[in-house]
PDB file of C-alpha atoms in Angstrom:
ATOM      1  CA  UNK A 669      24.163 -17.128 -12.554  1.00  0.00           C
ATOM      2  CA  UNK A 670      21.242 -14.967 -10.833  1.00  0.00           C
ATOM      3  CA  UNK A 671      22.846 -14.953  -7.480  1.00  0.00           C
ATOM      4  CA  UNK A 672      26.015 -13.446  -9.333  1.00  0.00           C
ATOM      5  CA  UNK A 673      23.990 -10.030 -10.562  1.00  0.00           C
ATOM      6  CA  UNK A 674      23.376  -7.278  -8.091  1.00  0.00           C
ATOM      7  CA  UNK A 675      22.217  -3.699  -8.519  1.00  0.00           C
ATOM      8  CA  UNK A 676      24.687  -0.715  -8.673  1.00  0.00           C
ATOM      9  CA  UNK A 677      22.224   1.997  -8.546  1.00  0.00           C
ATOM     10  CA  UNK A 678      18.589   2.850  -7.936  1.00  0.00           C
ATOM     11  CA  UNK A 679      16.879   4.248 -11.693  1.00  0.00           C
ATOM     12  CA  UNK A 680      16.675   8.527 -11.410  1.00  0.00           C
ATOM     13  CA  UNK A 681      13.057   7.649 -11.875  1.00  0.00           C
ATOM     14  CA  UNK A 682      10.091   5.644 -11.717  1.00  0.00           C
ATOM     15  CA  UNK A 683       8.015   4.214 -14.399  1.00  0.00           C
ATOM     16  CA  UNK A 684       5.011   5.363 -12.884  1.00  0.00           C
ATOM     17  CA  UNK A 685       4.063   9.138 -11.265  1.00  0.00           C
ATOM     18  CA  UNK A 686       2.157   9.523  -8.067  1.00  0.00           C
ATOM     19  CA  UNK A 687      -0.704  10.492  -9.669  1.00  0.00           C
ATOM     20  CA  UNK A 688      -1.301   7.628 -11.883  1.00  0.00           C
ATOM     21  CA  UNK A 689      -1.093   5.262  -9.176  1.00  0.00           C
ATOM     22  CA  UNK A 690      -3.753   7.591  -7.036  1.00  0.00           C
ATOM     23  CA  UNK A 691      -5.719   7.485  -9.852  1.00  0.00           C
ATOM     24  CA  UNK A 692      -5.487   3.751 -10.042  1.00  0.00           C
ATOM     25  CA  UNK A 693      -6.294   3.057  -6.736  1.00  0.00           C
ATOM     26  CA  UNK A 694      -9.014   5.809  -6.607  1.00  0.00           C
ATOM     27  CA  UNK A 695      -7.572   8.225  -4.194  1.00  0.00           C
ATOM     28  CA  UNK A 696      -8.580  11.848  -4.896  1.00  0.00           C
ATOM     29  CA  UNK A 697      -5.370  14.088  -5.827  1.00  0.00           C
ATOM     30  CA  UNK A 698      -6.000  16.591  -3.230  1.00  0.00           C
ATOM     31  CA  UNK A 699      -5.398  13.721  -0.269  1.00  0.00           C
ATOM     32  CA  UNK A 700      -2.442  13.377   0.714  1.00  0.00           C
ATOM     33  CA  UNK A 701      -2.332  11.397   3.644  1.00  0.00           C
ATOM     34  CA  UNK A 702      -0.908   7.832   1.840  1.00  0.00           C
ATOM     35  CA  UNK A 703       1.169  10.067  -0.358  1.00  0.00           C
ATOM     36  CA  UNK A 704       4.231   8.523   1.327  1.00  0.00           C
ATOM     37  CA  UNK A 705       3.428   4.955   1.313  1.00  0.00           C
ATOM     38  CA  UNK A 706       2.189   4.827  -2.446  1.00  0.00           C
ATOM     39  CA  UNK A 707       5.531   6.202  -3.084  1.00  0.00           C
ATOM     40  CA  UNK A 708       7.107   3.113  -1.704  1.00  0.00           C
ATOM     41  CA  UNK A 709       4.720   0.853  -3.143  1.00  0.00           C
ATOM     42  CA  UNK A 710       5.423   2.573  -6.417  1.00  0.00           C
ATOM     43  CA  UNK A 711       9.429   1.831  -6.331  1.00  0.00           C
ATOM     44  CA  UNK A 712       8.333  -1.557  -4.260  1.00  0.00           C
ATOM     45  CA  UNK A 713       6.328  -3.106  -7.566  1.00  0.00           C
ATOM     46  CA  UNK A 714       9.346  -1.778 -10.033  1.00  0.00           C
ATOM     47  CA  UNK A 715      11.688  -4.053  -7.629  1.00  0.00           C
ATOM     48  CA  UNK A 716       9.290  -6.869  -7.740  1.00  0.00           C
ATOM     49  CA  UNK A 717       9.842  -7.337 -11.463  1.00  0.00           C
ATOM     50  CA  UNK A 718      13.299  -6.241 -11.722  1.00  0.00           C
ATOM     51  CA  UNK A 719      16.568  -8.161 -11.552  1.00  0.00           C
ATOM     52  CA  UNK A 720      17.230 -11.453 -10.258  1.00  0.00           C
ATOM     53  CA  UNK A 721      15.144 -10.446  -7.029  1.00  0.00           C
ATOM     54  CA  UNK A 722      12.180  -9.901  -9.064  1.00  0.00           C
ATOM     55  CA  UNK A 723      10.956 -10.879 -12.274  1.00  0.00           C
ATOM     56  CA  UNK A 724      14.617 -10.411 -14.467  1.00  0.00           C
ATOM     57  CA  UNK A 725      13.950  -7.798 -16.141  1.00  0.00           C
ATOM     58  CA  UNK A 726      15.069  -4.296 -15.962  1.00  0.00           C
ATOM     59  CA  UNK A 727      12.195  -1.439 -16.638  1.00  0.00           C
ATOM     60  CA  UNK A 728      14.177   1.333 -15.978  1.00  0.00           C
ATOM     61  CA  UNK A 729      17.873   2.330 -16.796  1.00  0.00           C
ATOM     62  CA  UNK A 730      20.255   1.471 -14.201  1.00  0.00           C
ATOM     63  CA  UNK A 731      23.688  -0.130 -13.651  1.00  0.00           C
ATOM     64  CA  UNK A 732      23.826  -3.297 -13.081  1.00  0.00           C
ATOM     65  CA  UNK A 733      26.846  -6.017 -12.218  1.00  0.00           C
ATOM     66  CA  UNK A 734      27.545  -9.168 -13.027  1.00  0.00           C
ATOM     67  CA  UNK A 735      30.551 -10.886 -11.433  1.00  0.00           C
ATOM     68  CA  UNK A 736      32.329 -14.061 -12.378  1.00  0.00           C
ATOM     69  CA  UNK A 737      35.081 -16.261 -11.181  1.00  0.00           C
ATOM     70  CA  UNK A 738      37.224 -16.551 -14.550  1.00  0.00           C
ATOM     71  CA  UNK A 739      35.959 -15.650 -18.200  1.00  0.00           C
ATOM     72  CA  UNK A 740      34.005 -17.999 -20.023  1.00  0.00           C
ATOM     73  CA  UNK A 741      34.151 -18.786 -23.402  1.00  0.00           C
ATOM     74  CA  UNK A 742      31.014 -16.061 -23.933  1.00  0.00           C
ATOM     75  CA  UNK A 743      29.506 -14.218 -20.865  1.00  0.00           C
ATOM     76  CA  UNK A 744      25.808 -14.574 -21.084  1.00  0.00           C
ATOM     77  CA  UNK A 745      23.842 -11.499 -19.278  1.00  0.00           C
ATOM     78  CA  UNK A 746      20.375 -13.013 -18.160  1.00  0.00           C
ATOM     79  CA  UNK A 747      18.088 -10.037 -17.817  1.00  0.00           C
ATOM     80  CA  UNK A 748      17.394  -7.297 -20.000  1.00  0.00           C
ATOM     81  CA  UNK A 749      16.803  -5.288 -21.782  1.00  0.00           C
ATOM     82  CA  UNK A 750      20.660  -4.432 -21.932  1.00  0.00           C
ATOM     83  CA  UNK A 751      21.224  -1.093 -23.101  1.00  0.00           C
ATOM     84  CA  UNK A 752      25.229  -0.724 -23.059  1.00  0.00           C
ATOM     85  CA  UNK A 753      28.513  -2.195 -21.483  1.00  0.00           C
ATOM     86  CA  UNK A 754      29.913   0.065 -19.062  1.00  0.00           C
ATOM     87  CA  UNK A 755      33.414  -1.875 -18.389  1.00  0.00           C
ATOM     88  CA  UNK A 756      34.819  -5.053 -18.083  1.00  0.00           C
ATOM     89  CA  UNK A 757      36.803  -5.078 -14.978  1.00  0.00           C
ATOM     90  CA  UNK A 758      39.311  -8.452 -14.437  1.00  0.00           C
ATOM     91  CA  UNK A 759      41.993  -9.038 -11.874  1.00  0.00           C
ATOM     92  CA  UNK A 760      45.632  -9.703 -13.558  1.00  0.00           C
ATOM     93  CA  UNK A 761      48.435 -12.677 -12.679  1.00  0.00           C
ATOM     94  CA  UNK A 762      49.835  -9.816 -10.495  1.00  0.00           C
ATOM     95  CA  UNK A 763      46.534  -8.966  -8.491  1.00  0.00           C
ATOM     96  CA  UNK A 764      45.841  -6.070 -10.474  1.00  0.00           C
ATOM     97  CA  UNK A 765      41.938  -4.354 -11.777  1.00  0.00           C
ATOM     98  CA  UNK A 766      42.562  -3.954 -14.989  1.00  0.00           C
ATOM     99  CA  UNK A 767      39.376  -2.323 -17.571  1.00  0.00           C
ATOM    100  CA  UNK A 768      39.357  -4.818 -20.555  1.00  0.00           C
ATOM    101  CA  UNK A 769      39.350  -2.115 -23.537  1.00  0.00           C
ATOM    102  CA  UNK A 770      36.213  -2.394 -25.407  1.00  0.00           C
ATOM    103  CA  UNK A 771      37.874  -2.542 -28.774  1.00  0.00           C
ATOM    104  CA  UNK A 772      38.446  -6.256 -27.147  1.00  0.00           C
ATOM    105  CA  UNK A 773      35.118  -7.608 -27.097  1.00  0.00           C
ATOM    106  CA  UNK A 774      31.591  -6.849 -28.656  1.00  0.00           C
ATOM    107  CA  UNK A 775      28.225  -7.784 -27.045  1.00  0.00           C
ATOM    108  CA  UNK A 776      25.026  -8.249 -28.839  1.00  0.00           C
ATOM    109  CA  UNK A 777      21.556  -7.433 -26.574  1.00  0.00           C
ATOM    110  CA  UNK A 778      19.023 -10.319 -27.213  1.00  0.00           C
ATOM    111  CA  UNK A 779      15.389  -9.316 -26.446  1.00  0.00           C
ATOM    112  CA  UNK A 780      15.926  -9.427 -22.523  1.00  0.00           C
ATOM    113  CA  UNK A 781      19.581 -10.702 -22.569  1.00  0.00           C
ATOM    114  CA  UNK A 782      23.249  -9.780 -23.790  1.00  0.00           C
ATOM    115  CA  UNK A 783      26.042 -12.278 -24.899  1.00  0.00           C
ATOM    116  CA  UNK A 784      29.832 -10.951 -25.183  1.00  0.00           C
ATOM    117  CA  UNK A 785      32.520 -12.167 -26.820  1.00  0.00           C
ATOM    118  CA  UNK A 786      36.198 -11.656 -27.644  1.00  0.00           C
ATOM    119  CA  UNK A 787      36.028  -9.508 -30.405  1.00  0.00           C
ATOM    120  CA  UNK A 788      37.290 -11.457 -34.147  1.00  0.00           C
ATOM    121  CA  UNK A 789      40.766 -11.924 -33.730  1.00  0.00           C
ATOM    122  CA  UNK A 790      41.012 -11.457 -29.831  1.00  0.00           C
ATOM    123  CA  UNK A 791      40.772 -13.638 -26.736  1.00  0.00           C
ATOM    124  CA  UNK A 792      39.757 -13.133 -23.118  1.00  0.00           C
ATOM    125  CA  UNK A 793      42.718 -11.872 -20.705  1.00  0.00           C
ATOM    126  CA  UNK A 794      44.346 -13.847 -18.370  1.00  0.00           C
ATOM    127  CA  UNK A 795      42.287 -13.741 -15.595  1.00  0.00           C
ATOM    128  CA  UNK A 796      43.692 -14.415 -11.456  1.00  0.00           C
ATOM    129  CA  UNK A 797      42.602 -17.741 -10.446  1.00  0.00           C
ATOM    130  CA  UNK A 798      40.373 -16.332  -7.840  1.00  0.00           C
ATOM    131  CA  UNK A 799      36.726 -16.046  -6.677  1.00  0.00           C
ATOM    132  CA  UNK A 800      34.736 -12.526  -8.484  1.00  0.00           C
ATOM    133  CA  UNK A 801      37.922 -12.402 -11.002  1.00  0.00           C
ATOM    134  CA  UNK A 802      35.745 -10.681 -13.365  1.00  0.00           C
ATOM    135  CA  UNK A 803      33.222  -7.879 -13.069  1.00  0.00           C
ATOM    136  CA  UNK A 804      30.694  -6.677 -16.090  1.00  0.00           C
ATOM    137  CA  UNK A 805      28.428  -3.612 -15.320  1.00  0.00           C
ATOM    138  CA  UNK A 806      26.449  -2.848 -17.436  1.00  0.00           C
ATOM    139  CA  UNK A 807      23.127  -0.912 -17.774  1.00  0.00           C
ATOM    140  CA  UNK A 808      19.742  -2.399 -18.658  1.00  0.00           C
ATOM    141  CA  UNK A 809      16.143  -0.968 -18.755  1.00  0.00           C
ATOM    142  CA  UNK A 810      13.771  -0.276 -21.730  1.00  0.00           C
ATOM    143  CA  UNK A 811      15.258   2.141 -24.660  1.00  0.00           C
ATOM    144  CA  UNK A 812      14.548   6.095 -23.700  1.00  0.00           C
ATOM    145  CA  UNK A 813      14.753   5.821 -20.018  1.00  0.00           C
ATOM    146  CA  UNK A 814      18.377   6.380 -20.011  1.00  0.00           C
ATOM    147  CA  UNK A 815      17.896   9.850 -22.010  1.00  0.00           C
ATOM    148  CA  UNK A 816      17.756  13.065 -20.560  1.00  0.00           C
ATOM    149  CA  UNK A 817      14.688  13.762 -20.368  1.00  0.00           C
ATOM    150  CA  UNK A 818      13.524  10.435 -19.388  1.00  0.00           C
ATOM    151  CA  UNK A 819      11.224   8.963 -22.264  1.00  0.00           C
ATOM    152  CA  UNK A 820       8.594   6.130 -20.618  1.00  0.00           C
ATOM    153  CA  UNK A 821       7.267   5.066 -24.198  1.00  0.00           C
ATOM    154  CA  UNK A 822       9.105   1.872 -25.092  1.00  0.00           C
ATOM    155  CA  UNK A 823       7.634   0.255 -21.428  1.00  0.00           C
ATOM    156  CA  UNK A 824       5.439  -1.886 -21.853  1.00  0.00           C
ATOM    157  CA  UNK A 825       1.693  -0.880 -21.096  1.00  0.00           C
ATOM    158  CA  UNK A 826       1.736  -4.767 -19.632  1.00  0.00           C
ATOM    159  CA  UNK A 827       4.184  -3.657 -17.499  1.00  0.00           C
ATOM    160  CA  UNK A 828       2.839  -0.526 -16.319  1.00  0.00           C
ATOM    161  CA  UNK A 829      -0.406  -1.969 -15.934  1.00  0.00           C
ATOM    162  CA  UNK A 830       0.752  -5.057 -13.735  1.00  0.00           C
ATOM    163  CA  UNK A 831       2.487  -2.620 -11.454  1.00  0.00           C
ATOM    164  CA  UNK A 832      -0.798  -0.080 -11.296  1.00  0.00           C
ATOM    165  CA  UNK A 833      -2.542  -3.445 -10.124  1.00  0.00           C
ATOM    166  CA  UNK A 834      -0.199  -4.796  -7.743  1.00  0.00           C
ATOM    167  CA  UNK A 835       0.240  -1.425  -5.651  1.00  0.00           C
ATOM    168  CA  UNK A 836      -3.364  -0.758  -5.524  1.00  0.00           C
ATOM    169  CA  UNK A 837      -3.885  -4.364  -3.872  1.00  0.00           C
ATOM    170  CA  UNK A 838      -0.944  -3.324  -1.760  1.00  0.00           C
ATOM    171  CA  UNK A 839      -3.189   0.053  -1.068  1.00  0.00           C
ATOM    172  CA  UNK A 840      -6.156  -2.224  -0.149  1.00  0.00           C
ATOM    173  CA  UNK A 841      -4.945  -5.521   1.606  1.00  0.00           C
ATOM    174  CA  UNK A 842      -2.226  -3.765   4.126  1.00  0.00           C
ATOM    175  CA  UNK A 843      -2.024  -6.709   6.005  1.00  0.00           C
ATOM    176  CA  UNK A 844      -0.492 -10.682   5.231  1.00  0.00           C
ATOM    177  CA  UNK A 845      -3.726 -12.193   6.304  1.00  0.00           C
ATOM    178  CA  UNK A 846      -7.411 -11.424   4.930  1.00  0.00           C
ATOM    179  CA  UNK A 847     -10.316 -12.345   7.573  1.00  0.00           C
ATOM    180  CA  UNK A 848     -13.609 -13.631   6.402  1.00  0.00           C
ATOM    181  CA  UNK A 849     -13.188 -14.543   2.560  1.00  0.00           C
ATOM    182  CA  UNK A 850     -11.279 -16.896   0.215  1.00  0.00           C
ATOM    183  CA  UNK A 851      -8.603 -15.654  -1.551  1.00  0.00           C
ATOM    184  CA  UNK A 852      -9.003 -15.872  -4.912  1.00  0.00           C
ATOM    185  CA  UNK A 853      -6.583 -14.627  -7.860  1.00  0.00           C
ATOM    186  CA  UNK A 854      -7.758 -12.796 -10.463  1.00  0.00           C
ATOM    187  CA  UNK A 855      -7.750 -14.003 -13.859  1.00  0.00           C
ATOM    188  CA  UNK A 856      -5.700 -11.638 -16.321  1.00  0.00           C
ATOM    189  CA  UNK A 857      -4.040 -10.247 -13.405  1.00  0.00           C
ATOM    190  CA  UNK A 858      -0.115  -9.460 -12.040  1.00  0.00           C
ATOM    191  CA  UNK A 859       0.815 -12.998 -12.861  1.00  0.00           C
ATOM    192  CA  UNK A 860      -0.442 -13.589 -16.224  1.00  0.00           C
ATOM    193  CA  UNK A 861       1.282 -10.657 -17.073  1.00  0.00           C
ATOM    194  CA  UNK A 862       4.335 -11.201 -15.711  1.00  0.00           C
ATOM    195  CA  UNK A 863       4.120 -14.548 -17.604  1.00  0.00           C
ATOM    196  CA  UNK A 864       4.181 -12.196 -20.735  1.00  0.00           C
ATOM    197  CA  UNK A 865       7.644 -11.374 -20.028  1.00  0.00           C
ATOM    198  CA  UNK A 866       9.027 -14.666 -18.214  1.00  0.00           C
ATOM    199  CA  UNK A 867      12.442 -14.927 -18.728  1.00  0.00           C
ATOM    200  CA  UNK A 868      15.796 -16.383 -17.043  1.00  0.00           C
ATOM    201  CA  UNK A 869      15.072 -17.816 -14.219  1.00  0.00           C
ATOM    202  CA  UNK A 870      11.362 -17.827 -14.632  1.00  0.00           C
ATOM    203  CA  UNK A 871      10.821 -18.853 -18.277  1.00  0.00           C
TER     204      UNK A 871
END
């Protein structure tokens, strides 16, 4: 199932600002010269715990799709949190996108998951007997980050926190190999968090 979700578009924003991550990794505001590459760590982290790439979760709102070969008897959506069904987009006997109205099914978000049905009474189109006959996007991420403005509060400190950590090793180890010392991982760090939130594919 994870290799069948892909992103549709990059969030309008990032959980964490520039200056909380400077502050994390104890770079004075007024320096500017890694400005640019905390900025990429900052989105870089966010990735690492999103989708089926990362973690399978979804921290900030942004479309998402998941694409199937035919219609199962309930489409299961393994990441979350799910915040609405865009469309349901299916290829007809005659080779035709139709959008499945949504008066046709109803979806209920788990904690970091969705499940759709037909809705009572209904059943799933006929669906082409073809590969990707069926497309879902929908749009996940933590409630408030799809408002305008953009409300962080529902995130997870965890979450925040395991990113803040993560970059400012990135900030310090800018290399794949350390010289000298034993690696050693810290207790309570990104991975006991992240073990918080396991789900889908890592649970």
């Amino acid at each position: 199932m994870w290799e069948r979700i892909e992103r549709v578009a990059q969030p309008e924003t990032e959980p964490l600002s520039l200056a909380e991550v400077k502050q994390q990794c104890r770079v004075d505001t007024v320096v500017t010269d890694d400005d640019a590459f905390l900025t990429r760590c900052i989105r870089a982290a966010r990735e690492a715990i999103e989708g089926p790439d990362g973690r399978g979760l979804a921290i900030m709102a942004a479309d998402w799709r998941l694409t199937l070969d035919c219609f199962p008897k309930e489409v299961r959506i393994p990441m979350g949190p799910v915040l609405s069904i865009v469309n349901i987009v299916y290829v007809d006997g005659a080779g035709a996108a139709q959008t499945l109205d949504p008066a046709d099914y109803h979806w209920r978000p788990g904690r970091y998951e969705a499940r759709i049905q037909p809705a009572y009474g209904k059943a799933w189109p006929a669906a082409r007997s073809q590969l990707d006959a069926v497309t879902i996007t929908f749009k996940a991420g933590f409630k408030g980050t799809e408002e305008d403005p953009i409300k962080l509060g529902n995130i997870p400190e965890p979450l925040r926190v395991a990113m803040m950590m993560l970059i400012a090793h990135w900030y310090m180890v800018r290399s794949t190999t350390v010289v000298g010392t034993v690696p050693t991982e810290i207790q309570h760090g990104f991975e006991d968090i992240m073990n918080m939130f396991a789900v889908g594919h890592v649970a």
